[in-house]
Amino acid sequence: MLHSLIPQLSQNPNAKLSKAAMLQKGAEYIRQLRNDRMALKDEIDSLRLQVDSLNSAISNCQALLPATGAPVSRNRNNKMKEMFDEYVRMRTQENWKFWLLSLLCEPLLVSFNAQVSTQSVEELYRTTLGWVEQHCTLSVLRPLVLNALRHLCTTTDILTEPNRLPAEARAATNKPSGRPPSS
């Protein structure tokens, strides 16, 4: 039975060895197996350290990336702003109250452009949901409305001559900045 367990003894099964010689060969084989096991354990530990190091490097690289994916080109932002301004201009000519709504929508458009990725439908869906959760809560919308009202009160004559607001709103959409003309 000992012959079958020790490779050195099983290579030559007809050789006659004393029990002491067989035990010696068995002890050598056990030492070899222990050394092999230790070498494998060292290699496993080394590979685990490499994996940890690579995971750390990946995490560091990912931390440097923007949270919204690839940065949106300035050209896309400009095009979206132009399209928004044109839409507001057209709708305000139809109904001056639309300009009031645009004061609330413009900051939302800016944050939407900055955060939502259109790389794929799944990415669009995921980043849009994240944007809604982050930018469409009452705690975020309240200051946005307050800033829009502050802008309205400081750039128009709504407090002193509210009847001029429809004309000021239409005039504001014809200016590049979207602000009403100074009177």
Short mmCIF file of N, CA and C in Angstrom, two decimals:
data_model
loop_
_atom_site.label_atom_id
_atom_site.label_comp_id
_atom_site.label_asym_id
_atom_site.label_seq_id
_atom_site.Cartn_x
_atom_site.Cartn_y
_atom_site.Cartn_z
N MET A 1 0.82 -1.18 0.00
CA MET A 1 0.00 0.00 0.00
C MET A 1 0.87 1.25 0.00
N LEU A 2 1.91 1.29 0.77
CA LEU A 2 2.82 2.43 0.81
C LEU A 2 3.47 2.64 -0.54
N HIS A 3 3.70 1.56 -1.27
CA HIS A 3 4.30 1.65 -2.61
C HIS A 3 3.43 2.50 -3.55
N SER A 4 2.12 2.37 -3.48
CA SER A 4 1.23 3.08 -4.40
C SER A 4 1.10 4.56 -4.05
N LEU A 5 1.36 4.96 -2.83
CA LEU A 5 1.22 6.35 -2.41
C LEU A 5 2.45 7.20 -2.69
N ILE A 6 3.61 6.59 -2.75
CA ILE A 6 4.85 7.34 -2.93
C ILE A 6 5.34 7.11 -4.35
N PRO A 7 5.40 8.18 -5.18
CA PRO A 7 5.77 8.02 -6.59
C PRO A 7 7.14 7.36 -6.77
N GLN A 8 8.12 7.67 -5.93
CA GLN A 8 9.46 7.08 -6.09
C GLN A 8 9.42 5.57 -5.91
N LEU A 9 8.53 5.08 -5.08
CA LEU A 9 8.44 3.64 -4.84
C LEU A 9 7.59 2.96 -5.91
N SER A 10 6.57 3.69 -6.44
CA SER A 10 5.70 3.07 -7.43
C SER A 10 6.36 2.99 -8.81
N GLN A 11 7.44 3.76 -9.01
CA GLN A 11 8.15 3.70 -10.29
C GLN A 11 8.82 2.33 -10.48
N ASN A 12 9.27 1.78 -9.42
CA ASN A 12 9.95 0.49 -9.50
C ASN A 12 9.34 -0.44 -8.44
N PRO A 13 8.17 -1.04 -8.74
CA PRO A 13 7.46 -1.83 -7.74
C PRO A 13 8.16 -3.15 -7.38
N ASN A 14 9.06 -3.62 -8.22
CA ASN A 14 9.73 -4.89 -7.95
C ASN A 14 10.95 -4.74 -7.05
N ALA A 15 11.40 -3.50 -6.84
CA ALA A 15 12.60 -3.29 -6.02
C ALA A 15 12.28 -3.60 -4.57
N LYS A 16 13.23 -4.26 -3.93
CA LYS A 16 13.07 -4.61 -2.52
C LYS A 16 13.73 -3.53 -1.67
N LEU A 17 12.92 -2.84 -0.85
CA LEU A 17 13.44 -1.80 0.04
C LEU A 17 13.07 -2.15 1.47
N SER A 18 13.94 -1.75 2.35
CA SER A 18 13.64 -1.98 3.77
C SER A 18 12.55 -1.00 4.20
N LYS A 19 11.95 -1.30 5.32
CA LYS A 19 10.90 -0.42 5.84
C LYS A 19 11.48 0.96 6.17
N ALA A 20 12.70 1.01 6.65
CA ALA A 20 13.35 2.28 6.96
C ALA A 20 13.55 3.09 5.68
N ALA A 21 13.95 2.44 4.59
CA ALA A 21 14.15 3.13 3.32
C ALA A 21 12.81 3.64 2.79
N MET A 22 11.77 2.82 2.93
CA MET A 22 10.44 3.24 2.48
C MET A 22 9.95 4.44 3.30
N LEU A 23 10.17 4.41 4.59
CA LEU A 23 9.77 5.54 5.43
C LEU A 23 10.57 6.80 5.08
N GLN A 24 11.86 6.61 4.78
CA GLN A 24 12.71 7.73 4.37
C GLN A 24 12.17 8.35 3.09
N LYS A 25 11.85 7.50 2.09
CA LYS A 25 11.29 7.99 0.81
C LYS A 25 9.94 8.67 1.07
N GLY A 26 9.14 8.12 1.95
CA GLY A 26 7.84 8.71 2.29
C GLY A 26 8.01 10.08 2.93
N ALA A 27 8.99 10.21 3.84
CA ALA A 27 9.25 11.49 4.50
C ALA A 27 9.72 12.53 3.48
N GLU A 28 10.58 12.10 2.54
CA GLU A 28 11.05 13.02 1.49
C GLU A 28 9.88 13.49 0.63
N TYR A 29 9.00 12.56 0.30
CA TYR A 29 7.84 12.90 -0.53
C TYR A 29 6.91 13.87 0.21
N ILE A 30 6.72 13.66 1.50
CA ILE A 30 5.89 14.56 2.30
C ILE A 30 6.51 15.96 2.35
N ARG A 31 7.87 16.02 2.53
CA ARG A 31 8.56 17.33 2.52
C ARG A 31 8.36 18.02 1.17
N GLN A 32 8.49 17.26 0.10
CA GLN A 32 8.31 17.83 -1.25
C GLN A 32 6.88 18.37 -1.41
N LEU A 33 5.88 17.61 -0.95
CA LEU A 33 4.49 18.07 -1.04
C LEU A 33 4.27 19.33 -0.20
N ARG A 34 4.87 19.38 0.98
CA ARG A 34 4.75 20.58 1.83
C ARG A 34 5.40 21.78 1.15
N ASN A 35 6.58 21.58 0.57
CA ASN A 35 7.27 22.67 -0.14
C ASN A 35 6.44 23.15 -1.33
N ASP A 36 5.87 22.18 -2.07
CA ASP A 36 5.01 22.54 -3.21
C ASP A 36 3.79 23.33 -2.73
N ARG A 37 3.20 22.85 -1.62
CA ARG A 37 2.02 23.54 -1.08
C ARG A 37 2.39 24.95 -0.62
N MET A 38 3.53 25.12 0.03
CA MET A 38 3.97 26.45 0.46
C MET A 38 4.24 27.36 -0.74
N ALA A 39 4.85 26.79 -1.79
CA ALA A 39 5.11 27.58 -3.00
C ALA A 39 3.79 28.03 -3.63
N LEU A 40 2.81 27.13 -3.69
CA LEU A 40 1.50 27.49 -4.23
C LEU A 40 0.81 28.53 -3.35
N LYS A 41 0.93 28.38 -2.04
CA LYS A 41 0.33 29.36 -1.12
C LYS A 41 0.98 30.73 -1.32
N ASP A 42 2.31 30.76 -1.48
CA ASP A 42 3.00 32.03 -1.73
C ASP A 42 2.55 32.64 -3.05
N GLU A 43 2.39 31.80 -4.06
CA GLU A 43 1.94 32.30 -5.37
C GLU A 43 0.51 32.84 -5.27
N ILE A 44 -0.35 32.14 -4.53
CA ILE A 44 -1.73 32.61 -4.34
C ILE A 44 -1.73 33.95 -3.61
N ASP A 45 -0.92 34.06 -2.56
CA ASP A 45 -0.83 35.33 -1.82
C ASP A 45 -0.33 36.45 -2.71
N SER A 46 0.68 36.14 -3.53
CA SER A 46 1.23 37.14 -4.45
C SER A 46 0.16 37.57 -5.47
N LEU A 47 -0.58 36.60 -6.01
CA LEU A 47 -1.64 36.93 -6.97
C LEU A 47 -2.76 37.73 -6.32
N ARG A 48 -3.08 37.40 -5.06
CA ARG A 48 -4.12 38.18 -4.35
C ARG A 48 -3.67 39.62 -4.16
N LEU A 49 -2.40 39.80 -3.82
CA LEU A 49 -1.87 41.17 -3.67
C LEU A 49 -1.94 41.91 -5.00
N GLN A 50 -1.62 41.22 -6.10
CA GLN A 50 -1.70 41.85 -7.42
C GLN A 50 -3.14 42.22 -7.74
N VAL A 51 -4.08 41.32 -7.44
CA VAL A 51 -5.50 41.61 -7.69
C VAL A 51 -5.94 42.81 -6.86
N ASP A 52 -5.56 42.85 -5.58
CA ASP A 52 -5.91 43.99 -4.73
C ASP A 52 -5.30 45.29 -5.26
N SER A 53 -4.05 45.20 -5.71
CA SER A 53 -3.38 46.37 -6.26
C SER A 53 -4.08 46.85 -7.53
N LEU A 54 -4.45 45.91 -8.40
CA LEU A 54 -5.15 46.28 -9.63
C LEU A 54 -6.54 46.84 -9.32
N ASN A 55 -7.24 46.25 -8.37
CA ASN A 55 -8.55 46.78 -7.98
C ASN A 55 -8.43 48.19 -7.43
N SER A 56 -7.39 48.43 -6.65
CA SER A 56 -7.14 49.77 -6.12
C SER A 56 -6.85 50.75 -7.24
N ALA A 57 -6.03 50.33 -8.20
CA ALA A 57 -5.71 51.19 -9.34
C ALA A 57 -6.97 51.48 -10.16
N ILE A 58 -7.81 50.47 -10.35
CA ILE A 58 -9.06 50.67 -11.09
C ILE A 58 -9.96 51.65 -10.35
N SER A 59 -10.06 51.48 -9.04
CA SER A 59 -10.89 52.39 -8.24
C SER A 59 -10.38 53.82 -8.32
N ASN A 60 -9.06 53.99 -8.26
CA ASN A 60 -8.47 55.33 -8.38
C ASN A 60 -8.76 55.94 -9.74
N CYS A 61 -8.64 55.14 -10.79
CA CYS A 61 -8.94 55.65 -12.14
C CYS A 61 -10.41 56.01 -12.27
N GLN A 62 -11.28 55.17 -11.72
CA GLN A 62 -12.71 55.45 -11.80
C GLN A 62 -13.08 56.69 -11.00
N ALA A 63 -12.37 56.93 -9.92
CA ALA A 63 -12.65 58.12 -9.11
C ALA A 63 -12.31 59.39 -9.87
N LEU A 64 -11.37 59.30 -10.81
CA LEU A 64 -10.99 60.46 -11.59
C LEU A 64 -11.97 60.75 -12.73
N LEU A 65 -12.79 59.76 -13.08
CA LEU A 65 -13.75 59.94 -14.16
C LEU A 65 -14.94 60.77 -13.69
N PRO A 66 -15.56 61.52 -14.61
CA PRO A 66 -16.74 62.28 -14.21
C PRO A 66 -17.88 61.35 -13.83
N ALA A 67 -18.69 61.77 -12.89
CA ALA A 67 -19.79 60.94 -12.40
C ALA A 67 -20.83 60.67 -13.48
N THR A 68 -20.89 61.50 -14.48
CA THR A 68 -21.91 61.36 -15.51
C THR A 68 -21.41 60.67 -16.76
N GLY A 69 -20.27 60.05 -16.71
CA GLY A 69 -19.75 59.39 -17.90
C GLY A 69 -18.87 60.34 -18.69
N ALA A 70 -18.78 60.09 -19.96
CA ALA A 70 -17.95 60.92 -20.82
C ALA A 70 -18.48 62.35 -20.82
N PRO A 71 -17.57 63.32 -20.78
CA PRO A 71 -18.03 64.70 -20.75
C PRO A 71 -18.80 65.05 -22.02
N VAL A 72 -19.84 65.85 -21.82
CA VAL A 72 -20.65 66.28 -22.94
C VAL A 72 -19.91 67.38 -23.68
N SER A 73 -19.93 67.31 -24.97
CA SER A 73 -19.20 68.32 -25.74
C SER A 73 -19.86 69.68 -25.58
N ARG A 74 -19.04 70.69 -25.64
CA ARG A 74 -19.53 72.07 -25.53
C ARG A 74 -20.50 72.36 -26.68
N ASN A 75 -20.24 71.74 -27.81
CA ASN A 75 -21.09 71.94 -28.97
C ASN A 75 -22.51 71.46 -28.69
N ARG A 76 -22.64 70.31 -28.02
CA ARG A 76 -23.98 69.80 -27.70
C ARG A 76 -24.68 70.74 -26.74
N ASN A 77 -23.96 71.23 -25.72
CA ASN A 77 -24.56 72.17 -24.77
C ASN A 77 -25.03 73.43 -25.48
N ASN A 78 -24.20 73.95 -26.37
CA ASN A 78 -24.57 75.16 -27.10
C ASN A 78 -25.79 74.91 -27.97
N LYS A 79 -25.82 73.77 -28.64
CA LYS A 79 -26.95 73.44 -29.52
C LYS A 79 -28.23 73.30 -28.71
N MET A 80 -28.15 72.63 -27.57
CA MET A 80 -29.33 72.48 -26.71
C MET A 80 -29.82 73.84 -26.23
N LYS A 81 -28.90 74.72 -25.84
CA LYS A 81 -29.27 76.06 -25.38
C LYS A 81 -29.93 76.85 -26.51
N GLU A 82 -29.36 76.75 -27.71
CA GLU A 82 -29.95 77.45 -28.86
C GLU A 82 -31.36 76.93 -29.14
N MET A 83 -31.52 75.62 -29.11
CA MET A 83 -32.84 75.03 -29.36
C MET A 83 -33.84 75.44 -28.28
N PHE A 84 -33.39 75.45 -27.03
CA PHE A 84 -34.25 75.87 -25.93
C PHE A 84 -34.66 77.33 -26.10
N ASP A 85 -33.70 78.20 -26.37
CA ASP A 85 -34.00 79.62 -26.53
C ASP A 85 -34.98 79.85 -27.68
N GLU A 86 -34.79 79.14 -28.77
CA GLU A 86 -35.69 79.29 -29.93
C GLU A 86 -37.09 78.81 -29.57
N TYR A 87 -37.18 77.70 -28.87
CA TYR A 87 -38.49 77.17 -28.47
C TYR A 87 -39.19 78.15 -27.52
N VAL A 88 -38.44 78.67 -26.56
CA VAL A 88 -39.02 79.64 -25.62
C VAL A 88 -39.47 80.89 -26.37
N ARG A 89 -38.67 81.34 -27.33
CA ARG A 89 -39.04 82.53 -28.10
C ARG A 89 -40.36 82.29 -28.85
N MET A 90 -40.46 81.15 -29.52
CA MET A 90 -41.68 80.87 -30.29
C MET A 90 -42.90 80.73 -29.37
N ARG A 91 -42.76 80.00 -28.30
CA ARG A 91 -43.90 79.78 -27.40
C ARG A 91 -44.28 81.05 -26.65
N THR A 92 -43.29 81.89 -26.32
CA THR A 92 -43.59 83.14 -25.62
C THR A 92 -44.34 84.10 -26.53
N GLN A 93 -44.06 84.07 -27.81
CA GLN A 93 -44.82 84.91 -28.75
C GLN A 93 -46.29 84.49 -28.77
N GLU A 94 -46.53 83.17 -28.59
CA GLU A 94 -47.91 82.67 -28.55
C GLU A 94 -48.57 82.99 -27.21
N ASN A 95 -47.82 82.83 -26.12
CA ASN A 95 -48.36 83.06 -24.78
C ASN A 95 -47.21 83.54 -23.90
N TRP A 96 -47.25 84.80 -23.49
CA TRP A 96 -46.14 85.40 -22.75
C TRP A 96 -45.84 84.68 -21.44
N LYS A 97 -46.81 83.96 -20.88
CA LYS A 97 -46.60 83.25 -19.61
C LYS A 97 -45.58 82.11 -19.75
N PHE A 98 -45.37 81.67 -20.98
CA PHE A 98 -44.39 80.60 -21.19
C PHE A 98 -43.00 81.06 -20.77
N TRP A 99 -42.71 82.34 -20.93
CA TRP A 99 -41.40 82.86 -20.53
C TRP A 99 -41.17 82.66 -19.03
N LEU A 100 -42.25 82.84 -18.24
CA LEU A 100 -42.14 82.61 -16.79
C LEU A 100 -41.74 81.16 -16.51
N LEU A 101 -42.35 80.24 -17.22
CA LEU A 101 -42.01 78.83 -17.05
C LEU A 101 -40.56 78.57 -17.48
N SER A 102 -40.11 79.26 -18.51
CA SER A 102 -38.74 79.04 -18.99
C SER A 102 -37.70 79.46 -17.94
N LEU A 103 -38.06 80.42 -17.08
CA LEU A 103 -37.14 80.82 -16.02
C LEU A 103 -36.87 79.66 -15.06
N LEU A 104 -37.87 78.79 -14.90
CA LEU A 104 -37.70 77.61 -14.05
C LEU A 104 -37.00 76.48 -14.81
N CYS A 105 -37.32 76.38 -16.09
CA CYS A 105 -36.82 75.23 -16.87
C CYS A 105 -35.35 75.36 -17.27
N GLU A 106 -34.88 76.57 -17.48
CA GLU A 106 -33.50 76.72 -17.98
C GLU A 106 -32.45 76.13 -17.04
N PRO A 107 -32.49 76.38 -15.72
CA PRO A 107 -31.49 75.74 -14.85
C PRO A 107 -31.62 74.21 -14.84
N LEU A 108 -32.85 73.73 -15.00
CA LEU A 108 -33.03 72.28 -15.08
C LEU A 108 -32.41 71.72 -16.35
N LEU A 109 -32.55 72.45 -17.45
CA LEU A 109 -31.94 72.01 -18.71
C LEU A 109 -30.42 71.96 -18.59
N VAL A 110 -29.85 72.95 -17.95
CA VAL A 110 -28.39 72.99 -17.77
C VAL A 110 -27.92 71.78 -16.96
N SER A 111 -28.60 71.50 -15.86
CA SER A 111 -28.20 70.35 -15.04
C SER A 111 -28.47 69.04 -15.77
N PHE A 112 -29.54 68.98 -16.54
CA PHE A 112 -29.85 67.78 -17.33
C PHE A 112 -28.74 67.52 -18.34
N ASN A 113 -28.34 68.57 -19.05
CA ASN A 113 -27.25 68.43 -20.03
C ASN A 113 -25.95 67.99 -19.38
N ALA A 114 -25.70 68.47 -18.19
CA ALA A 114 -24.45 68.14 -17.51
C ALA A 114 -24.44 66.72 -16.97
N GLN A 115 -25.59 66.18 -16.63
CA GLN A 115 -25.61 64.89 -15.93
C GLN A 115 -26.07 63.72 -16.78
N VAL A 116 -26.95 63.93 -17.73
CA VAL A 116 -27.54 62.81 -18.47
C VAL A 116 -26.66 62.45 -19.66
N SER A 117 -26.40 61.15 -19.78
CA SER A 117 -25.59 60.62 -20.88
C SER A 117 -26.49 59.97 -21.92
N THR A 118 -26.17 60.20 -23.18
CA THR A 118 -26.96 59.63 -24.28
C THR A 118 -26.17 58.59 -25.05
N GLN A 119 -25.21 57.95 -24.40
CA GLN A 119 -24.37 56.95 -25.08
C GLN A 119 -25.18 55.75 -25.54
N SER A 120 -26.19 55.36 -24.77
CA SER A 120 -27.06 54.24 -25.14
C SER A 120 -28.42 54.48 -24.49
N VAL A 121 -29.40 53.71 -24.92
CA VAL A 121 -30.74 53.86 -24.34
C VAL A 121 -30.70 53.52 -22.85
N GLU A 122 -29.96 52.46 -22.50
CA GLU A 122 -29.88 52.07 -21.10
C GLU A 122 -29.20 53.16 -20.27
N GLU A 123 -28.13 53.75 -20.82
CA GLU A 123 -27.41 54.81 -20.13
C GLU A 123 -28.30 56.05 -19.99
N LEU A 124 -29.05 56.37 -21.04
CA LEU A 124 -29.98 57.49 -20.99
C LEU A 124 -31.02 57.27 -19.89
N TYR A 125 -31.58 56.08 -19.85
CA TYR A 125 -32.59 55.74 -18.84
C TYR A 125 -32.00 55.85 -17.43
N ARG A 126 -30.84 55.23 -17.22
CA ARG A 126 -30.22 55.20 -15.90
C ARG A 126 -29.85 56.61 -15.43
N THR A 127 -29.19 57.39 -16.31
CA THR A 127 -28.75 58.72 -15.90
C THR A 127 -29.93 59.69 -15.75
N THR A 128 -30.99 59.49 -16.54
CA THR A 128 -32.17 60.34 -16.40
C THR A 128 -32.84 60.10 -15.06
N LEU A 129 -32.96 58.84 -14.67
CA LEU A 129 -33.54 58.55 -13.36
C LEU A 129 -32.69 59.16 -12.24
N GLY A 130 -31.39 59.06 -12.37
CA GLY A 130 -30.50 59.67 -11.38
C GLY A 130 -30.67 61.18 -11.34
N TRP A 131 -30.81 61.79 -12.51
CA TRP A 131 -30.99 63.24 -12.59
C TRP A 131 -32.31 63.63 -11.92
N VAL A 132 -33.38 62.90 -12.20
CA VAL A 132 -34.69 63.21 -11.61
C VAL A 132 -34.60 63.11 -10.09
N GLU A 133 -33.96 62.05 -9.59
CA GLU A 133 -33.84 61.88 -8.14
C GLU A 133 -33.03 63.00 -7.50
N GLN A 134 -32.04 63.51 -8.23
CA GLN A 134 -31.16 64.52 -7.66
C GLN A 134 -31.69 65.94 -7.85
N HIS A 135 -32.35 66.22 -8.97
CA HIS A 135 -32.70 67.61 -9.30
C HIS A 135 -34.19 67.93 -9.28
N CYS A 136 -35.05 66.95 -9.09
CA CYS A 136 -36.49 67.21 -9.12
C CYS A 136 -37.15 66.95 -7.77
N THR A 137 -36.41 67.14 -6.72
CA THR A 137 -36.99 67.02 -5.38
C THR A 137 -37.42 68.40 -4.92
N LEU A 138 -38.33 68.43 -3.98
CA LEU A 138 -38.80 69.72 -3.48
C LEU A 138 -37.67 70.55 -2.88
N SER A 139 -36.74 69.88 -2.22
CA SER A 139 -35.64 70.62 -1.59
C SER A 139 -34.74 71.29 -2.63
N VAL A 140 -34.71 70.78 -3.85
CA VAL A 140 -33.92 71.40 -4.91
C VAL A 140 -34.78 72.39 -5.69
N LEU A 141 -36.05 72.06 -5.90
CA LEU A 141 -36.92 72.93 -6.70
C LEU A 141 -37.31 74.22 -5.97
N ARG A 142 -37.41 74.18 -4.66
CA ARG A 142 -37.78 75.41 -3.92
C ARG A 142 -36.78 76.54 -4.14
N PRO A 143 -35.46 76.29 -3.96
CA PRO A 143 -34.51 77.38 -4.24
C PRO A 143 -34.51 77.79 -5.71
N LEU A 144 -34.78 76.84 -6.60
CA LEU A 144 -34.83 77.16 -8.03
C LEU A 144 -35.97 78.14 -8.30
N VAL A 145 -37.13 77.88 -7.71
CA VAL A 145 -38.28 78.78 -7.88
C VAL A 145 -37.98 80.13 -7.25
N LEU A 146 -37.37 80.13 -6.07
CA LEU A 146 -37.01 81.38 -5.42
C LEU A 146 -36.06 82.20 -6.29
N ASN A 147 -35.06 81.56 -6.88
CA ASN A 147 -34.12 82.27 -7.76
C ASN A 147 -34.83 82.80 -9.00
N ALA A 148 -35.77 82.03 -9.54
CA ALA A 148 -36.53 82.50 -10.71
C ALA A 148 -37.37 83.71 -10.34
N LEU A 149 -38.01 83.68 -9.18
CA LEU A 149 -38.80 84.84 -8.74
C LEU A 149 -37.92 86.05 -8.48
N ARG A 150 -36.76 85.82 -7.88
CA ARG A 150 -35.82 86.91 -7.63
C ARG A 150 -35.38 87.52 -8.97
N HIS A 151 -35.07 86.66 -9.93
CA HIS A 151 -34.67 87.13 -11.27
C HIS A 151 -35.81 87.93 -11.90
N LEU A 152 -37.02 87.42 -11.78
CA LEU A 152 -38.19 88.10 -12.34
C LEU A 152 -38.37 89.48 -11.71
N CYS A 153 -38.23 89.56 -10.40
CA CYS A 153 -38.44 90.83 -9.70
C CYS A 153 -37.32 91.84 -9.95
N THR A 154 -36.10 91.36 -10.17
CA THR A 154 -34.98 92.29 -10.35
C THR A 154 -34.74 92.67 -11.80
N THR A 155 -35.32 91.93 -12.74
CA THR A 155 -35.06 92.24 -14.16
C THR A 155 -36.29 92.75 -14.89
N THR A 156 -37.41 92.78 -14.22
CA THR A 156 -38.63 93.32 -14.84
C THR A 156 -39.24 94.37 -13.91
N ASP A 157 -40.29 94.99 -14.40
CA ASP A 157 -41.02 95.98 -13.60
C ASP A 157 -42.27 95.37 -12.99
N ILE A 158 -42.26 94.09 -12.71
CA ILE A 158 -43.46 93.40 -12.22
C ILE A 158 -43.95 93.97 -10.89
N LEU A 159 -43.05 94.45 -10.06
CA LEU A 159 -43.47 94.97 -8.76
C LEU A 159 -44.09 96.36 -8.86
N THR A 160 -43.62 97.16 -9.82
CA THR A 160 -44.14 98.53 -9.94
C THR A 160 -45.16 98.68 -11.06
N GLU A 161 -44.97 97.94 -12.15
CA GLU A 161 -45.90 98.02 -13.28
C GLU A 161 -46.17 96.61 -13.82
N PRO A 162 -46.97 95.83 -13.12
CA PRO A 162 -47.20 94.44 -13.53
C PRO A 162 -47.85 94.31 -14.91
N ASN A 163 -48.58 95.34 -15.34
CA ASN A 163 -49.22 95.26 -16.66
C ASN A 163 -48.22 95.27 -17.81
N ARG A 164 -46.98 95.65 -17.55
CA ARG A 164 -45.94 95.65 -18.59
C ARG A 164 -45.29 94.27 -18.77
N LEU A 165 -45.57 93.33 -17.87
CA LEU A 165 -44.89 92.04 -17.90
C LEU A 165 -45.06 91.28 -19.22
N PRO A 166 -46.24 91.24 -19.84
CA PRO A 166 -46.34 90.52 -21.12
C PRO A 166 -45.39 91.08 -22.19
N ALA A 167 -45.29 92.39 -22.28
CA ALA A 167 -44.39 93.00 -23.26
C ALA A 167 -42.93 92.74 -22.89
N GLU A 168 -42.62 92.81 -21.61
CA GLU A 168 -41.24 92.54 -21.17
C GLU A 168 -40.86 91.09 -21.43
N ALA A 169 -41.79 90.17 -21.24
CA ALA A 169 -41.51 88.75 -21.48
C ALA A 169 -41.22 88.52 -22.96
N ARG A 170 -42.03 89.10 -23.83
CA ARG A 170 -41.80 88.94 -25.27
C ARG A 170 -40.48 89.59 -25.69
N ALA A 171 -40.18 90.74 -25.11
CA ALA A 171 -38.92 91.42 -25.44
C ALA A 171 -37.73 90.62 -24.92
N ALA A 172 -37.88 89.98 -23.79
CA ALA A 172 -36.78 89.20 -23.20
C ALA A 172 -36.38 88.05 -24.11
N THR A 173 -37.32 87.46 -24.79
CA THR A 173 -36.99 86.32 -25.66
C THR A 173 -36.30 86.76 -26.94
N ASN A 174 -36.37 88.04 -27.26
CA ASN A 174 -35.69 88.54 -28.46
C ASN A 174 -34.27 88.97 -28.17
N LYS A 175 -33.90 89.00 -26.90
CA LYS A 175 -32.53 89.35 -26.52
C LYS A 175 -31.74 88.06 -26.31
N PRO A 176 -30.43 88.06 -26.63
CA PRO A 176 -29.63 86.84 -26.48
C PRO A 176 -29.56 86.32 -25.05
N SER A 177 -29.60 87.19 -24.06
CA SER A 177 -29.46 86.75 -22.67
C SER A 177 -30.77 86.26 -22.08
N GLY A 178 -31.89 86.49 -22.76
CA GLY A 178 -33.18 86.09 -22.22
C GLY A 178 -33.69 87.01 -21.15
N ARG A 179 -33.04 88.18 -21.00
CA ARG A 179 -33.45 89.13 -19.97
C ARG A 179 -34.22 90.27 -20.64
N PRO A 180 -35.19 90.83 -19.95
CA PRO A 180 -35.96 91.93 -20.53
C PRO A 180 -35.10 93.18 -20.67
N PRO A 181 -35.46 94.07 -21.58
CA PRO A 181 -34.69 95.30 -21.76
C PRO A 181 -34.82 96.20 -20.54
N SER A 182 -33.78 96.96 -20.28
CA SER A 182 -33.81 97.90 -19.15
C SER A 182 -34.68 99.07 -19.51
N SER A 183 -35.44 99.57 -18.53
CA SER A 183 -36.28 100.73 -18.82
C SER A 183 -35.85 101.92 -18.03
#
